[in-house]
GROMACS .gro file of C-alpha atoms in nm:
model
  367
    1UNK     CA    1  -0.010  -0.023   0.012
    2UNK     CA    2   0.119   0.340  -0.082
    3UNK     CA    3   0.012   0.694  -0.009
    4UNK     CA    4   0.013   0.918  -0.326
    5UNK     CA    5  -0.034   1.285  -0.376
    6UNK     CA    6  -0.371   1.362  -0.520
    7UNK     CA    7  -0.234   1.533  -0.846
    8UNK     CA    8  -0.518   1.419  -1.056
    9UNK     CA    9  -0.835   1.207  -1.025
   10UNK     CA   10  -0.652   0.906  -1.194
   11UNK     CA   11  -0.805   0.583  -1.034
   12UNK     CA   12  -0.632   0.360  -1.220
   13UNK     CA   13  -0.236   0.396  -1.237
   14UNK     CA   14  -0.056   0.158  -1.483
   15UNK     CA   15   0.270   0.114  -1.644
   16UNK     CA   16   0.366  -0.211  -1.793
   17UNK     CA   17   0.441  -0.459  -1.509
   18UNK     CA   18   0.291  -0.207  -1.234
   19UNK     CA   19  -0.071  -0.148  -1.133
   20UNK     CA   20  -0.212   0.039  -0.839
   21UNK     CA   21  -0.577   0.137  -0.786
   22UNK     CA   22  -0.728   0.440  -0.589
   23UNK     CA   23  -0.884   0.301  -0.280
   24UNK     CA   24  -1.237   0.476  -0.309
   25UNK     CA   25  -1.353   0.339  -0.019
   26UNK     CA   26  -1.153   0.604   0.174
   27UNK     CA   27  -1.228   0.909  -0.039
   28UNK     CA   28  -1.273   1.202   0.013
   29UNK     CA   29  -1.076   1.189   0.358
   30UNK     CA   30  -0.789   0.984   0.240
   31UNK     CA   31  -0.604   0.933  -0.108
   32UNK     CA   32  -0.474   0.587  -0.128
   33UNK     CA   33  -0.351   0.357  -0.355
   34UNK     CA   34  -0.333  -0.031  -0.344
   35UNK     CA   35  -0.074  -0.190  -0.530
   36UNK     CA   36  -0.226  -0.491  -0.749
   37UNK     CA   37   0.020  -0.783  -0.827
   38UNK     CA   38  -0.201  -1.043  -0.955
   39UNK     CA   39  -0.554  -1.107  -1.062
   40UNK     CA   40  -0.640  -1.216  -0.728
   41UNK     CA   41  -0.565  -0.883  -0.598
   42UNK     CA   42  -0.774  -0.742  -0.901
   43UNK     CA   43  -1.076  -0.959  -0.806
   44UNK     CA   44  -1.071  -0.846  -0.434
   45UNK     CA   45  -1.028  -0.486  -0.533
   46UNK     CA   46  -1.333  -0.528  -0.780
   47UNK     CA   47  -1.562  -0.710  -0.541
   48UNK     CA   48  -1.463  -0.509  -0.238
   49UNK     CA   49  -1.536  -0.173  -0.414
   50UNK     CA   50  -1.201  -0.032  -0.413
   51UNK     CA   51  -1.285   0.071  -0.778
   52UNK     CA   52  -1.619   0.065  -0.922
   53UNK     CA   53  -1.786   0.176  -1.214
   54UNK     CA   54  -1.831  -0.028  -1.504
   55UNK     CA   55  -1.582   0.083  -1.753
   56UNK     CA   56  -1.313   0.092  -1.447
   57UNK     CA   57  -1.400  -0.257  -1.320
   58UNK     CA   58  -1.353  -0.421  -1.667
   59UNK     CA   59  -1.025  -0.214  -1.717
   60UNK     CA   60  -0.889  -0.308  -1.373
   61UNK     CA   61  -0.931  -0.663  -1.419
   62UNK     CA   62  -0.763  -0.683  -1.757
   63UNK     CA   63  -0.461  -0.475  -1.611
   64UNK     CA   64  -0.442  -0.679  -1.294
   65UNK     CA   65  -0.387  -0.993  -1.497
   66UNK     CA   66  -0.139  -0.791  -1.729
   67UNK     CA   67   0.074  -0.738  -1.422
   68UNK     CA   68   0.063  -1.098  -1.314
   69UNK     CA   69   0.152  -1.200  -1.667
   70UNK     CA   70   0.430  -0.924  -1.670
   71UNK     CA   71   0.615  -1.053  -1.366
   72UNK     CA   72   0.542  -1.428  -1.398
   73UNK     CA   73   0.794  -1.679  -1.499
   74UNK     CA   74   0.582  -1.894  -1.712
   75UNK     CA   75   0.636  -2.254  -1.808
   76UNK     CA   76   0.452  -2.386  -2.057
   77UNK     CA   77   0.355  -2.402  -2.446
   78UNK     CA   78   0.148  -2.133  -2.626
   79UNK     CA   79  -0.176  -2.312  -2.575
   80UNK     CA   80  -0.078  -2.343  -2.192
   81UNK     CA   81  -0.052  -1.952  -2.183
   82UNK     CA   82  -0.383  -1.927  -2.352
   83UNK     CA   83  -0.563  -2.163  -2.125
   84UNK     CA   84  -0.410  -1.990  -1.838
   85UNK     CA   85  -0.523  -1.646  -1.944
   86UNK     CA   86  -0.865  -1.790  -2.042
   87UNK     CA   87  -0.913  -1.941  -1.692
   88UNK     CA   88  -0.785  -1.621  -1.510
   89UNK     CA   89  -1.013  -1.393  -1.710
   90UNK     CA   90  -1.318  -1.617  -1.633
   91UNK     CA   91  -1.215  -1.589  -1.247
   92UNK     CA   92  -1.200  -1.212  -1.272
   93UNK     CA   93  -1.534  -1.193  -1.454
   94UNK     CA   94  -1.719  -1.351  -1.137
   95UNK     CA   95  -1.610  -1.059  -0.932
   96UNK     CA   96  -1.934  -0.848  -1.019
   97UNK     CA   97  -2.188  -1.000  -1.229
   98UNK     CA   98  -2.405  -0.701  -1.347
   99UNK     CA   99  -2.163  -0.485  -1.529
  100UNK     CA  100  -2.160  -0.606  -1.900
  101UNK     CA  101  -1.843  -0.429  -1.952
  102UNK     CA  102  -1.637  -0.692  -1.752
  103UNK     CA  103  -1.798  -0.969  -1.932
  104UNK     CA  104  -1.758  -0.815  -2.276
  105UNK     CA  105  -1.393  -0.755  -2.221
  106UNK     CA  106  -1.322  -1.103  -2.101
  107UNK     CA  107  -1.487  -1.265  -2.398
  108UNK     CA  108  -1.307  -1.012  -2.625
  109UNK     CA  109  -0.953  -1.083  -2.444
  110UNK     CA  110  -1.004  -1.480  -2.430
  111UNK     CA  111  -1.090  -1.480  -2.808
  112UNK     CA  112  -0.772  -1.283  -2.883
  113UNK     CA  113  -0.542  -1.497  -2.683
  114UNK     CA  114  -0.674  -1.817  -2.829
  115UNK     CA  115  -0.663  -1.689  -3.181
  116UNK     CA  116  -0.304  -1.608  -3.142
  117UNK     CA  117  -0.250  -1.945  -2.952
  118UNK     CA  118  -0.337  -2.108  -3.310
  119UNK     CA  119  -0.062  -1.923  -3.487
  120UNK     CA  120   0.231  -1.958  -3.254
  121UNK     CA  121   0.410  -2.207  -3.054
  122UNK     CA  122   0.573  -1.925  -2.844
  123UNK     CA  123   0.394  -1.845  -2.489
  124UNK     CA  124   0.533  -1.508  -2.524
  125UNK     CA  125   0.395  -1.421  -2.812
  126UNK     CA  126   0.086  -1.507  -2.679
  127UNK     CA  127   0.127  -1.291  -2.358
  128UNK     CA  128   0.242  -1.001  -2.563
  129UNK     CA  129  -0.071  -1.008  -2.761
  130UNK     CA  130  -0.281  -1.013  -2.420
  131UNK     CA  131  -0.063  -0.723  -2.269
  132UNK     CA  132  -0.125  -0.507  -2.574
  133UNK     CA  133  -0.504  -0.580  -2.595
  134UNK     CA  134  -0.519  -0.497  -2.229
  135UNK     CA  135  -0.336  -0.173  -2.234
  136UNK     CA  136  -0.547  -0.055  -2.566
  137UNK     CA  137  -0.860  -0.063  -2.313
  138UNK     CA  138  -0.703   0.184  -2.105
  139UNK     CA  139  -0.631   0.457  -2.386
  140UNK     CA  140  -0.965   0.401  -2.564
  141UNK     CA  141  -1.195   0.457  -2.296
  142UNK     CA  142  -1.068   0.769  -2.218
  143UNK     CA  143  -1.106   0.890  -2.599
  144UNK     CA  144  -1.491   0.719  -2.581
  145UNK     CA  145  -1.571   0.922  -2.277
  146UNK     CA  146  -1.488   1.240  -2.405
  147UNK     CA  147  -1.671   1.193  -2.714
  148UNK     CA  148  -1.960   1.082  -2.493
  149UNK     CA  149  -1.960   1.399  -2.316
  150UNK     CA  150  -1.943   1.601  -2.665
  151UNK     CA  151  -2.236   1.411  -2.793
  152UNK     CA  152  -2.420   1.439  -2.460
  153UNK     CA  153  -2.383   1.800  -2.437
  154UNK     CA  154  -2.486   1.885  -2.784
  155UNK     CA  155  -2.820   1.654  -2.744
  156UNK     CA  156  -2.913   1.818  -2.412
  157UNK     CA  157  -2.858   2.147  -2.499
  158UNK     CA  158  -3.051   2.121  -2.826
  159UNK     CA  159  -3.342   1.990  -2.663
  160UNK     CA  160  -3.394   2.262  -2.393
  161UNK     CA  161  -3.469   2.640  -2.474
  162UNK     CA  162  -3.240   2.762  -2.199
  163UNK     CA  163  -2.881   2.887  -2.236
  164UNK     CA  164  -2.775   2.762  -1.873
  165UNK     CA  165  -2.873   2.403  -1.754
  166UNK     CA  166  -2.909   2.257  -1.423
  167UNK     CA  167  -2.817   1.873  -1.451
  168UNK     CA  168  -2.885   1.603  -1.167
  169UNK     CA  169  -2.682   1.292  -1.173
  170UNK     CA  170  -2.676   0.968  -0.987
  171UNK     CA  171  -2.391   0.743  -0.841
  172UNK     CA  172  -2.054   0.807  -0.982
  173UNK     CA  173  -1.977   0.799  -1.348
  174UNK     CA  174  -1.647   1.034  -1.374
  175UNK     CA  175  -1.284   0.971  -1.400
  176UNK     CA  176  -1.296   0.741  -1.060
  177UNK     CA  177  -1.554   0.509  -1.239
  178UNK     CA  178  -1.363   0.507  -1.567
  179UNK     CA  179  -1.014   0.536  -1.707
  180UNK     CA  180  -1.058   0.931  -1.717
  181UNK     CA  181  -1.313   1.209  -1.791
  182UNK     CA  182  -1.623   0.985  -1.718
  183UNK     CA  183  -1.953   0.926  -1.910
  184UNK     CA  184  -2.258   1.084  -1.743
  185UNK     CA  185  -2.038   1.303  -1.551
  186UNK     CA  186  -1.828   1.361  -1.865
  187UNK     CA  187  -2.154   1.486  -2.009
  188UNK     CA  188  -2.171   1.741  -1.716
  189UNK     CA  189  -1.802   1.837  -1.783
  190UNK     CA  190  -1.873   1.916  -2.146
  191UNK     CA  191  -2.159   2.128  -2.059
  192UNK     CA  192  -1.958   2.328  -1.817
  193UNK     CA  193  -1.659   2.370  -2.059
  194UNK     CA  194  -1.891   2.500  -2.284
  195UNK     CA  195  -2.046   2.760  -2.047
  196UNK     CA  196  -2.396   2.573  -2.075
  197UNK     CA  197  -2.384   2.454  -1.734
  198UNK     CA  198  -2.549   2.641  -1.450
  199UNK     CA  199  -2.547   2.380  -1.170
  200UNK     CA  200  -2.490   2.019  -1.139
  201UNK     CA  201  -2.691   1.818  -0.870
  202UNK     CA  202  -2.530   1.493  -0.733
  203UNK     CA  203  -2.742   1.230  -0.521
  204UNK     CA  204  -2.564   1.094  -0.215
  205UNK     CA  205  -2.638   0.753  -0.364
  206UNK     CA  206  -2.712   0.523  -0.068
  207UNK     CA  207  -2.599   0.308   0.083
  208UNK     CA  208  -2.212   0.318  -0.053
  209UNK     CA  209  -2.258   0.701  -0.093
  210UNK     CA  210  -2.080   0.731  -0.414
  211UNK     CA  211  -2.252   1.045  -0.497
  212UNK     CA  212  -2.156   1.207  -0.162
  213UNK     CA  213  -1.827   1.064  -0.154
  214UNK     CA  214  -1.701   1.038  -0.497
  215UNK     CA  215  -1.924   1.255  -0.763
  216UNK     CA  216  -1.904   1.559  -0.508
  217UNK     CA  217  -1.533   1.533  -0.485
  218UNK     CA  218  -1.494   1.506  -0.845
  219UNK     CA  219  -1.721   1.827  -0.899
  220UNK     CA  220  -1.545   2.014  -0.636
  221UNK     CA  221  -1.208   1.937  -0.769
  222UNK     CA  222  -1.335   2.057  -1.118
  223UNK     CA  223  -1.461   2.376  -0.971
  224UNK     CA  224  -1.786   2.286  -1.126
  225UNK     CA  225  -2.115   2.483  -0.948
  226UNK     CA  226  -2.274   2.175  -0.779
  227UNK     CA  227  -2.504   2.088  -0.489
  228UNK     CA  228  -2.534   1.748  -0.304
  229UNK     CA  229  -2.885   1.631  -0.215
  230UNK     CA  230  -3.008   1.332  -0.046
  231UNK     CA  231  -3.114   1.062  -0.279
  232UNK     CA  232  -3.493   1.112  -0.122
  233UNK     CA  233  -3.495   1.469  -0.217
  234UNK     CA  234  -3.487   1.417  -0.577
  235UNK     CA  235  -3.843   1.456  -0.675
  236UNK     CA  236  -3.879   1.752  -0.468
  237UNK     CA  237  -3.597   1.910  -0.657
  238UNK     CA  238  -3.787   1.833  -0.985
  239UNK     CA  239  -4.105   1.953  -0.865
  240UNK     CA  240  -3.929   2.281  -0.766
  241UNK     CA  241  -3.842   2.328  -1.140
  242UNK     CA  242  -3.458   2.326  -1.042
  243UNK     CA  243  -3.379   2.044  -1.289
  244UNK     CA  244  -3.358   2.069  -1.652
  245UNK     CA  245  -3.222   1.718  -1.743
  246UNK     CA  246  -3.112   1.419  -1.571
  247UNK     CA  247  -2.824   1.204  -1.719
  248UNK     CA  248  -2.704   0.850  -1.545
  249UNK     CA  249  -2.431   0.594  -1.643
  250UNK     CA  250  -2.516   0.208  -1.711
  251UNK     CA  251  -2.382  -0.101  -1.593
  252UNK     CA  252  -2.583  -0.318  -1.878
  253UNK     CA  253  -2.808  -0.200  -2.132
  254UNK     CA  254  -3.033  -0.472  -2.280
  255UNK     CA  255  -3.121  -0.475  -2.679
  256UNK     CA  256  -3.452  -0.305  -2.603
  257UNK     CA  257  -3.320  -0.011  -2.403
  258UNK     CA  258  -3.382  -0.129  -2.071
  259UNK     CA  259  -3.087  -0.022  -1.842
  260UNK     CA  260  -2.960  -0.135  -1.536
  261UNK     CA  261  -2.768   0.102  -1.339
  262UNK     CA  262  -2.725   0.180  -0.939
  263UNK     CA  263  -3.008   0.144  -0.729
  264UNK     CA  264  -3.206   0.467  -0.705
  265UNK     CA  265  -3.192   0.508  -1.080
  266UNK     CA  266  -3.537   0.380  -1.181
  267UNK     CA  267  -3.688   0.581  -0.899
  268UNK     CA  268  -3.522   0.901  -1.049
  269UNK     CA  269  -3.662   0.810  -1.417
  270UNK     CA  270  -4.013   0.767  -1.281
  271UNK     CA  271  -3.998   1.106  -1.119
  272UNK     CA  272  -3.846   1.255  -1.387
  273UNK     CA  273  -4.144   1.109  -1.636
  274UNK     CA  274  -4.400   1.248  -1.389
  275UNK     CA  275  -4.240   1.614  -1.397
  276UNK     CA  276  -4.151   1.617  -1.773
  277UNK     CA  277  -3.797   1.627  -1.748
  278UNK     CA  278  -3.575   1.447  -2.035
  279UNK     CA  279  -3.353   1.129  -1.896
  280UNK     CA  280  -3.053   1.046  -2.053
  281UNK     CA  281  -2.830   0.718  -2.049
  282UNK     CA  282  -2.468   0.792  -2.112
  283UNK     CA  283  -2.262   0.481  -2.162
  284UNK     CA  284  -1.978   0.328  -2.388
  285UNK     CA  285  -2.122   0.082  -2.635
  286UNK     CA  286  -1.954  -0.172  -2.465
  287UNK     CA  287  -2.221  -0.150  -2.209
  288UNK     CA  288  -2.496  -0.273  -2.459
  289UNK     CA  289  -2.549  -0.640  -2.419
  290UNK     CA  290  -2.751  -0.723  -2.733
  291UNK     CA  291  -2.799  -1.107  -2.641
  292UNK     CA  292  -3.033  -0.967  -2.358
  293UNK     CA  293  -3.378  -0.886  -2.513
  294UNK     CA  294  -3.486  -0.697  -2.217
  295UNK     CA  295  -3.410  -0.588  -1.863
  296UNK     CA  296  -3.589  -0.888  -1.719
  297UNK     CA  297  -3.257  -1.098  -1.810
  298UNK     CA  298  -3.036  -0.875  -1.629
  299UNK     CA  299  -2.882  -1.047  -1.323
  300UNK     CA  300  -2.896  -0.830  -1.040
  301UNK     CA  301  -2.622  -0.826  -0.780
  302UNK     CA  302  -2.739  -0.786  -0.406
  303UNK     CA  303  -2.465  -0.662  -0.180
  304UNK     CA  304  -2.380  -0.754   0.165
  305UNK     CA  305  -2.648  -0.671   0.450
  306UNK     CA  306  -2.372  -0.460   0.637
  307UNK     CA  307  -2.389  -0.177   0.394
  308UNK     CA  308  -2.719  -0.096   0.556
  309UNK     CA  309  -2.685  -0.234   0.899
  310UNK     CA  310  -2.369  -0.020   0.963
  311UNK     CA  311  -2.269   0.341   0.880
  312UNK     CA  312  -2.048   0.440   0.590
  313UNK     CA  313  -2.148   0.161   0.356
  314UNK     CA  314  -2.094  -0.109   0.610
  315UNK     CA  315  -1.770   0.036   0.733
  316UNK     CA  316  -1.860   0.234   1.039
  317UNK     CA  317  -2.089   0.158   1.329
  318UNK     CA  318  -2.404  -0.026   1.368
  319UNK     CA  319  -2.716   0.211   1.287
  320UNK     CA  320  -2.994  -0.077   1.231
  321UNK     CA  321  -3.154  -0.265   1.500
  322UNK     CA  322  -3.010  -0.608   1.563
  323UNK     CA  323  -3.216  -0.887   1.407
  324UNK     CA  324  -3.379  -0.694   1.107
  325UNK     CA  325  -3.370  -0.841   0.761
  326UNK     CA  326  -3.192  -0.674   0.473
  327UNK     CA  327  -3.266  -0.645   0.121
  328UNK     CA  328  -2.961  -0.476  -0.056
  329UNK     CA  329  -2.964  -0.473  -0.438
  330UNK     CA  330  -2.663  -0.287  -0.608
  331UNK     CA  331  -2.870  -0.220  -0.911
  332UNK     CA  332  -3.226  -0.153  -1.058
  333UNK     CA  333  -3.360  -0.147  -1.399
  334UNK     CA  334  -3.499   0.134  -1.594
  335UNK     CA  335  -3.749   0.053  -1.855
  336UNK     CA  336  -3.656   0.179  -2.192
  337UNK     CA  337  -3.981   0.386  -2.212
  338UNK     CA  338  -3.858   0.624  -1.937
  339UNK     CA  339  -3.537   0.686  -2.130
  340UNK     CA  340  -3.520   1.002  -2.368
  341UNK     CA  341  -3.220   0.891  -2.546
  342UNK     CA  342  -2.880   0.692  -2.486
  343UNK     CA  343  -2.565   0.878  -2.535
  344UNK     CA  344  -2.250   0.680  -2.671
  345UNK     CA  345  -1.939   0.746  -2.802
  346UNK     CA  346  -2.064   0.684  -3.159
  347UNK     CA  347  -2.377   0.922  -3.120
  348UNK     CA  348  -2.718   0.908  -2.966
  349UNK     CA  349  -2.942   0.645  -2.979
  350UNK     CA  350  -3.291   0.773  -3.012
  351UNK     CA  351  -3.648   0.605  -3.057
  352UNK     CA  352  -3.777   0.461  -3.401
  353UNK     CA  353  -4.143   0.549  -3.494
  354UNK     CA  354  -4.256   0.244  -3.301
  355UNK     CA  355  -4.153   0.404  -2.972
  356UNK     CA  356  -3.859   0.162  -2.911
  357UNK     CA  357  -3.474   0.225  -2.888
  358UNK     CA  358  -3.331   0.090  -3.249
  359UNK     CA  359  -3.015  -0.016  -3.088
  360UNK     CA  360  -2.936  -0.295  -3.348
  361UNK     CA  361  -2.960  -0.064  -3.649
  362UNK     CA  362  -2.775   0.205  -3.462
  363UNK     CA  363  -2.479  -0.054  -3.391
  364UNK     CA  364  -2.475  -0.189  -3.753
  365UNK     CA  365  -2.461   0.186  -3.866
  366UNK     CA  366  -2.165   0.295  -3.672
  367UNK     CA  367  -1.982  -0.028  -3.660
   0.00000   0.00000   0.00000
């Protein structure tokens, strides 16, 4: 473990053979980085919420195995190397089941190493191919996020008749949840840099408080005018006319546009619909799972009861009566009919004439 100066909001610090992850459980009071040496270290960091956010989870998983590979003295054939990587990637995928980015990344990386193993007898060639593919994920994510921010700022501003917008977001979707810049928070950053943002509102995001601990931290760091609200006050804020648009991230988007995101997102979408406020989802195309017809098929992760029984997301003193039962889903699913549009790095997915999201057509057109 190493303490590092908070020079930037970089959650993932990587160079070949070395990986450290910002321990987001300790923010904003402490800036502590955990050194990751193996895939097992990466699995634990993801599972225990050291790192969170769908893009960051996938990248951290891939790079944790990259570090293990870089520092190993592997003995075996190219086929053995591919088998080792495929097995370790499958293990990493089990750390958090809801975020599609992780499963998409593992399948993509598994296919790469298996294909390379068919063309060589040298295990180092297989490992090199894996390292290059994992490292590309890191750089590609930042570029994709900035593109999401640009498309998002344009669509939100064009749909409203005011020059200064107030935007509400939920959970954390910024530099701390990605390789950098962010998805939904990237849209807010883009609006701010373009002089179009009056104020950002962020929810506390119970029970792990990613909004109050992480999003607020990023907004203050970037000097973006912002206000923190309790989760339960969001509808009242909308009723008061203080929100022009809502933009959230996504952990998995089904083929029909149904979107799984941090618990509480569905409540925001229902309230937004009631108040006539546009509700946007901002996510990379890797968050879209075309194999799932609807949100009914999305597996929802349930977290430890301790996150509700104890303060600070399970890390503090007990706050609930002993013996009480707990239901603590980490995510909920927002039906597509409550979503105004889905903002991606390739553009904005809107509805077709039947009222459904033409996701398949969009992905074919932008491939």
